[in-house]
Coordinates of C-alpha atoms in Angstrom, one line a residue:
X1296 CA -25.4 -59.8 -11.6
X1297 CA -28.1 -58.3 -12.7
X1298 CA -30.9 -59.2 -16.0
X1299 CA -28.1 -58.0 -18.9
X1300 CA -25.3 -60.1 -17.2
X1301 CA -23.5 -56.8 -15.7
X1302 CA -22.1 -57.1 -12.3
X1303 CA -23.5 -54.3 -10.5
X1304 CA -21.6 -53.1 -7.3
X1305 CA -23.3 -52.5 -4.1
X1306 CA -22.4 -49.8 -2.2
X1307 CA -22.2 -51.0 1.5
X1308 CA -24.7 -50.1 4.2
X1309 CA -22.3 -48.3 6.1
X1310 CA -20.3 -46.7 3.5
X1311 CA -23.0 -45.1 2.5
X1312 CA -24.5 -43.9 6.2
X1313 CA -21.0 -42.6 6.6
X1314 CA -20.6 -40.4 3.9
X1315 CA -24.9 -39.5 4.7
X1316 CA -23.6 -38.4 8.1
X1317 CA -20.2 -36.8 7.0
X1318 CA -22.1 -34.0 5.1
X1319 CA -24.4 -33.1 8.4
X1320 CA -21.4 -32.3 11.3
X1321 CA -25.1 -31.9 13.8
X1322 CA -24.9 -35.6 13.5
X1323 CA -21.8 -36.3 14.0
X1324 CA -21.3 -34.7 16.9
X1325 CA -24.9 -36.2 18.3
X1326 CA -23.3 -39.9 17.3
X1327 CA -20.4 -39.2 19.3
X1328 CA -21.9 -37.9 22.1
X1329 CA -24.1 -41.3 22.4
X1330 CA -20.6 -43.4 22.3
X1331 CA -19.2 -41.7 25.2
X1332 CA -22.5 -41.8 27.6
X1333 CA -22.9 -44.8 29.4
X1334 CA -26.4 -46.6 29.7
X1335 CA -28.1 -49.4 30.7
X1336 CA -26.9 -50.9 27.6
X1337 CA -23.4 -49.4 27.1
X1338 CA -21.7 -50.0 30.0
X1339 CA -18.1 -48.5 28.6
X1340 CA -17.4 -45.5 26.3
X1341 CA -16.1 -46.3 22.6
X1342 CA -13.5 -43.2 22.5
X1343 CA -11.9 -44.6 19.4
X1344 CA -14.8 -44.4 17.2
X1345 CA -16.3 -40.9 19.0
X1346 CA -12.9 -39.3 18.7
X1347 CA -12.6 -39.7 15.0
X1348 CA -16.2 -38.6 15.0
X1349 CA -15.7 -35.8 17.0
X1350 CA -12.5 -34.9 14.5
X1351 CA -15.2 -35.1 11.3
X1352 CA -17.8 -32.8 13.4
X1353 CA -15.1 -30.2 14.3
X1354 CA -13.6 -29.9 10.5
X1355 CA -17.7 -30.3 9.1
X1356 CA -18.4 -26.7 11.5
X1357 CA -15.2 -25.1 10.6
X1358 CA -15.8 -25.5 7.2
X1359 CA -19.2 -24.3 7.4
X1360 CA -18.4 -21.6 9.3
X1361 CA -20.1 -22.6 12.3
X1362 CA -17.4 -21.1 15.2
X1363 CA -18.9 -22.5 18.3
X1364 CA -19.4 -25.8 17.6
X1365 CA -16.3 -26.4 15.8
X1366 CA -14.7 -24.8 19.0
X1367 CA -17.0 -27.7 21.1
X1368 CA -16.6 -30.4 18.4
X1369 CA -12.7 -29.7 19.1
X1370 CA -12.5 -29.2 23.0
X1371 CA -14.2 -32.9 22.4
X1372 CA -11.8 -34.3 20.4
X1373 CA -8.7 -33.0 22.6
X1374 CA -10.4 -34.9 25.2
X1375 CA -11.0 -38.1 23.4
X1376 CA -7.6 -38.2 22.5
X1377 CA -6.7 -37.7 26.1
X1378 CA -8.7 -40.6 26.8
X1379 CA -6.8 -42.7 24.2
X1380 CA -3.5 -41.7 25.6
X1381 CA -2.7 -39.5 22.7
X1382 CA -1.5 -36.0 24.5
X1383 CA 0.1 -34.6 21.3
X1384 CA -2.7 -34.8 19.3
X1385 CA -5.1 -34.2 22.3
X1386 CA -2.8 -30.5 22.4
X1387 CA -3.3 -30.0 18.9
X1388 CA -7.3 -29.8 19.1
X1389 CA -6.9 -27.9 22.1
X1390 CA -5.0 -25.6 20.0
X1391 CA -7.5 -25.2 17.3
X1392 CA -9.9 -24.8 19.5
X1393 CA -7.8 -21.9 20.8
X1394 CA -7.5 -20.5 17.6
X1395 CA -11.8 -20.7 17.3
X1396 CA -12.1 -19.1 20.8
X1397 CA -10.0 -16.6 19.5
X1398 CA -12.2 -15.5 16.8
X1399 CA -15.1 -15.7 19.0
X1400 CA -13.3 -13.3 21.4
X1401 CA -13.9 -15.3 24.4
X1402 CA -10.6 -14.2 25.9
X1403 CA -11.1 -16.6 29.5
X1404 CA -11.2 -19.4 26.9
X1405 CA -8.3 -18.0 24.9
X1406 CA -6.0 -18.2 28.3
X1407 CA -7.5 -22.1 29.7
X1408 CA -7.6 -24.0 26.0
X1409 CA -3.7 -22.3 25.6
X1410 CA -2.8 -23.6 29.1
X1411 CA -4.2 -27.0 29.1
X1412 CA -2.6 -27.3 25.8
X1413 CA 1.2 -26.6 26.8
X1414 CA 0.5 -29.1 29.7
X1415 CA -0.5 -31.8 27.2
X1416 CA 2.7 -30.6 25.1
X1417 CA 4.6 -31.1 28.3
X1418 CA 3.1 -34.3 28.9
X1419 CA 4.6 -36.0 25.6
X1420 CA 7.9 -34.5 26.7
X1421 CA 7.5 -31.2 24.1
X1422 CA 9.2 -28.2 25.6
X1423 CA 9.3 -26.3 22.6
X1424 CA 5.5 -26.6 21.2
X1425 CA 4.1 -25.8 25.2
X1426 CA 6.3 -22.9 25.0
X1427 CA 5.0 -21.7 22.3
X1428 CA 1.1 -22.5 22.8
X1429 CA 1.2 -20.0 25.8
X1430 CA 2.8 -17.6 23.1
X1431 CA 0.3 -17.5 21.3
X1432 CA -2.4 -17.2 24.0
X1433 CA -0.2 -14.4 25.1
X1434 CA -0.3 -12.6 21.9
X1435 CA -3.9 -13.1 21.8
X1436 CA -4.5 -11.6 25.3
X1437 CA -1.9 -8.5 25.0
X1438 CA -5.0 -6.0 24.5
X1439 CA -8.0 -7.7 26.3
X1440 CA -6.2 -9.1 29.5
X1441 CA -2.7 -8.0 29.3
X1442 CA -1.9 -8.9 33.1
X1443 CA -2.9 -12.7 31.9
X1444 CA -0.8 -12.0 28.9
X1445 CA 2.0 -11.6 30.8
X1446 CA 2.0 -14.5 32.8
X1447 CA 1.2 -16.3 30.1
X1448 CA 4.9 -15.2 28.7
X1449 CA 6.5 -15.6 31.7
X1450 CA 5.7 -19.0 32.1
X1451 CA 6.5 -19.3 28.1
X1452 CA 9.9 -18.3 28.9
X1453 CA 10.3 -20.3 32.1
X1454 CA 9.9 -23.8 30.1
X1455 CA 12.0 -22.8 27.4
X1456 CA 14.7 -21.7 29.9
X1457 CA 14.4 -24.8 31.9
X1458 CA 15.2 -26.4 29.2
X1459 CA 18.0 -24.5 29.0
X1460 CA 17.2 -22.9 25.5
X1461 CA 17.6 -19.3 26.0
X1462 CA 18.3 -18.2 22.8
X1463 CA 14.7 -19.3 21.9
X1464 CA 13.3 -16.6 24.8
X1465 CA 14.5 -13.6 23.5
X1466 CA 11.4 -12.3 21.0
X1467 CA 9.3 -13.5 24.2
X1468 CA 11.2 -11.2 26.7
X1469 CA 11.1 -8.6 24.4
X1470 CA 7.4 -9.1 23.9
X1471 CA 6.7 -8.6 27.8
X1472 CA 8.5 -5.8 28.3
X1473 CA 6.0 -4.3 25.2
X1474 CA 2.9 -5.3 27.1
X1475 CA 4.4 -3.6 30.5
X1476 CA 5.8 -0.5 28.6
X1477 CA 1.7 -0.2 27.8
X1478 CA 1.1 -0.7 31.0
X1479 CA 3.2 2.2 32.5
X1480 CA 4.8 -0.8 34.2
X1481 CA 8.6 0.5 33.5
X1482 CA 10.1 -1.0 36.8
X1483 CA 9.0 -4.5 35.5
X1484 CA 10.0 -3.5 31.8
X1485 CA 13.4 -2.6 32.8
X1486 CA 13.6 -6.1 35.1
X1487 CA 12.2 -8.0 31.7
X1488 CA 15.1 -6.0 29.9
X1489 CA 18.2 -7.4 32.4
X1490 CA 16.8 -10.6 32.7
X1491 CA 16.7 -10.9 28.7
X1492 CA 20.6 -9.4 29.2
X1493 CA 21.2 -12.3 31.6
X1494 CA 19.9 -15.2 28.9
X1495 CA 21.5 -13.6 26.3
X1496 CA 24.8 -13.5 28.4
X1497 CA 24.1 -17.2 29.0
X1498 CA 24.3 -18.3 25.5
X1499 CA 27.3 -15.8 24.6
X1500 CA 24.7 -13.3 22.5
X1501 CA 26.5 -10.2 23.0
X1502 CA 24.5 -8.1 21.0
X1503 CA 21.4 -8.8 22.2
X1504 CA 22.8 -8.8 25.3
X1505 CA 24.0 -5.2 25.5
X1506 CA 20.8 -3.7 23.5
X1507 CA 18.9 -5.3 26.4
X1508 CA 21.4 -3.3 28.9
X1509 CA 20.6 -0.2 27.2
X1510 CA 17.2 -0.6 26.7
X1511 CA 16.6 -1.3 30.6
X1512 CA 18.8 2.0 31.0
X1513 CA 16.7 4.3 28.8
X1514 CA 13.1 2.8 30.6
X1515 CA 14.6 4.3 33.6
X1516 CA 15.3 7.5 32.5
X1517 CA 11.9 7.5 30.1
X1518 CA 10.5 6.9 34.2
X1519 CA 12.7 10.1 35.2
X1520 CA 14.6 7.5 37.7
X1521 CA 18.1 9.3 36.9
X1522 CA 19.7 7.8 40.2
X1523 CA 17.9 4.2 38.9
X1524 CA 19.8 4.5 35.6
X1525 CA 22.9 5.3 36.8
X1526 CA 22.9 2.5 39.2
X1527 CA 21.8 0.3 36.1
X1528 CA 24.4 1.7 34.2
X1529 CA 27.2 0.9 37.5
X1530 CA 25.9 -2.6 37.2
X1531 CA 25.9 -3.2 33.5
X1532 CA 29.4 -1.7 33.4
X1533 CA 30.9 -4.4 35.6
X1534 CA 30.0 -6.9 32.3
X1535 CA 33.1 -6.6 30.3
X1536 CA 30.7 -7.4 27.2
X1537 CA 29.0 -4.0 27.8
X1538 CA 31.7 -2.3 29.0
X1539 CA 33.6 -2.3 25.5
X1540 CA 30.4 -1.8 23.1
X1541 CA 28.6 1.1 21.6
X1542 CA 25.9 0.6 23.7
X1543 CA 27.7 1.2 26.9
X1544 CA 28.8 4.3 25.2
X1545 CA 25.8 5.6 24.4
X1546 CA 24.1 4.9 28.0
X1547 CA 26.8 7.1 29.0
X1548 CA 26.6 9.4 27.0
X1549 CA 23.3 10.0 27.8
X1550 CA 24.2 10.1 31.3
X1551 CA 26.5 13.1 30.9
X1552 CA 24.2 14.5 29.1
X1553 CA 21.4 14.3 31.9
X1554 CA 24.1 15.2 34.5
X1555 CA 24.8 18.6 32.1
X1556 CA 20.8 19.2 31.9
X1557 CA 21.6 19.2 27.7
X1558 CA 18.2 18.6 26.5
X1559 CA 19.5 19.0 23.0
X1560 CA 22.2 16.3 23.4
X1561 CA 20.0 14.1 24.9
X1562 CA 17.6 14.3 22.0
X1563 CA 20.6 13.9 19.3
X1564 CA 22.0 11.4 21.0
X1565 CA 18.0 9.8 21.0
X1566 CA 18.6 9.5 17.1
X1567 CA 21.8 7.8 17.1
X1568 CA 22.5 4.6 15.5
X1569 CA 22.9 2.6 18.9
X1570 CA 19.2 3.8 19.4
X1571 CA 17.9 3.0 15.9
X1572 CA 18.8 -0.7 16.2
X1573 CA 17.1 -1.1 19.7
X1574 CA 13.5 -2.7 19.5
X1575 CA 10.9 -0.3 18.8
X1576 CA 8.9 0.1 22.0
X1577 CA 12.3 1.2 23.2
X1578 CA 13.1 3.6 20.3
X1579 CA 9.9 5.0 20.9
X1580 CA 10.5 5.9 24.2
X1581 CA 13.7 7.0 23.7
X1582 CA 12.7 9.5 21.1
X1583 CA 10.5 11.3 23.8
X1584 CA 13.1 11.5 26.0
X1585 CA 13.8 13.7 28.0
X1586 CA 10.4 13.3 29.9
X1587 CA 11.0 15.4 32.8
X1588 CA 13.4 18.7 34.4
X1589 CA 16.6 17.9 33.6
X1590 CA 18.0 21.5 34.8
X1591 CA 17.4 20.0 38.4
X1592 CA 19.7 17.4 38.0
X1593 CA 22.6 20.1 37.2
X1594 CA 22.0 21.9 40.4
X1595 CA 21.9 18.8 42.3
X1596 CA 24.9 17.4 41.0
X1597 CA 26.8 20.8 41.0
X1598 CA 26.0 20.7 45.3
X1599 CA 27.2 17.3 45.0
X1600 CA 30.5 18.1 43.6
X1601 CA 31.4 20.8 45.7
X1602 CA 33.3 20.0 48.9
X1603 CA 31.8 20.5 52.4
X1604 CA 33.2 23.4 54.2
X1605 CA 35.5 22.4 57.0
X1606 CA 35.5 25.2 59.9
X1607 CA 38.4 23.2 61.5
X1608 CA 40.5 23.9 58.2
X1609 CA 42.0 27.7 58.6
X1610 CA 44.4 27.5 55.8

């Protein structure tokens, strides 16, 4: 109480040195560092109160725009929650530091803080989330490092299947046979295409199923591997799925159409409405198509259909 009989209220010593240090993250981050490096006199690291620290720092750099150490103040955080036997929030900084390595364009970091977050995601028993952590580091790498991209989604796919939730792969299957279309890759592409055919066929999505069949049919012929699509097609034909749809029809038809050297059917049939639904790295390549000599193919299969002589045969 003070001389006029008001109560006056203290504010307390540490409330105040809190919200002193809150304002500067430089501090934070120093405090933190000081509770997790043992000494003479601190014999064991105080990871509860550094984590929370390290939280304060991360969100005090991000909002002052201060990339890099919000990315640090973040990989620091991940790791004190690891420490604390927290995985799922430990993933969740990892994440966001990520998302800041991201914007630095440090791709290597991009890939590792992704990674090491599905495995924490994995840890707490999270199929879904890890899954789609290396998602997004393989959305992120597409341009930069599209080879990591790609494992990155294959491995994205492999947790979600072994899980046994296809229907949840399907936008990542179709995402990289994108990234190998770029890469000229169109053996892989086509493989990416039937296996995305396969999961589909495993949770009874007929549709996506046969687009991927057709799809993995025109990469062959975009590749000028007639004999490879036609194989394809044999293969795909013995699914009863694709045998009855429109898209079986339309791989046909653009068979015979190779088979006749018709350059002008295969460029209408390019445009039809089987095509137009397909995903669009596909449509694109489809709408370039035919890439090579299709005249050859005539006389080829014209010699093929004609019947060897036999000089035994006098009648």
């Amino acid at each position: 109480m003070n001389r006029k009989g008001v109560h006056k209220t203290r504010r307390p010593r540490n409330q105040y040195n809190t919200t002193m240090a809150s304002s500067d993250p430089n501090k934070l981050l120093s405090k933190a560092d000081k509770l997790t490096r043992l000494s003479l006199t601190r014999w064991s690291a105080d990871w509860k109160t550094a984590t929370v620290l390290y939280e304060q720092a991360a969100n005090g750099f991000r909002v002052s725009k201060n990339i890099e150490k919000a990315k640090t103040a973040y990989e620091k955080a991940s790791q004190g929650q690891q420490m604390l036997s927290s995985p799922w929030d430990a993933a969740k900084h990892m994440e966001s530091a990520a998302a800041l390595a991201k914007e630095l364009s440090n791709w290597r970091e991009v890939a590792d803080f992704y990674q090491k977050a599905s495995e924490l995601f994995m840890e707490c028993g999270r199929p879904q989330p890890a899954s789609d952590a290396l998602a997004k580091g393989a959305r992120a790498l597409e341009d930069t490092m599209p080879e990591e991209a790609i494992q990155l989604y294959t491995d994205a796919i492999t947790i979600l299947e072994d899980d046994e939730k296809e229907q949840m792969s399907f936008d990542l299957y179709r995402a990289v046979t994108s990234v190998y279309i770029k890469l000229e890759k169109y053996t892989d592409a086509a493989s990416s295409l039937l296996r995305l055919g396969l999961a589909a066929d495993k949770c009874n999505a007929t549709n996506s199923q046969t687009k991927a069949y057709l799809g993995a049919i025109i990469v062959y012929l975009y590749a000028h591997d007639f004999k490879q699509a036609e194989q394809c097609y044999n293969d795909c034909t013995q699914i009863d799925a694709f045998l009855k749809s429109d898209h079986s029809r339309c791989a046909g038809k653009f068979l015979s159409a190779y088979t006749d050297g018709d350059v002008d059917e295969i460029k209408k049939i390019a445009q039809s409405s089987a095509v137009s639904h397909l995903d669009h790295a596909i449509i694109r390549l489809a709408r370039k198509l035919p890439t090579g000599d299709v005249s050859s193919l005539k006389a080829v299969t014209a010699e093929d259909d004609e019947e060897p002589l036999d000089e035994n045969d006098l009648t």
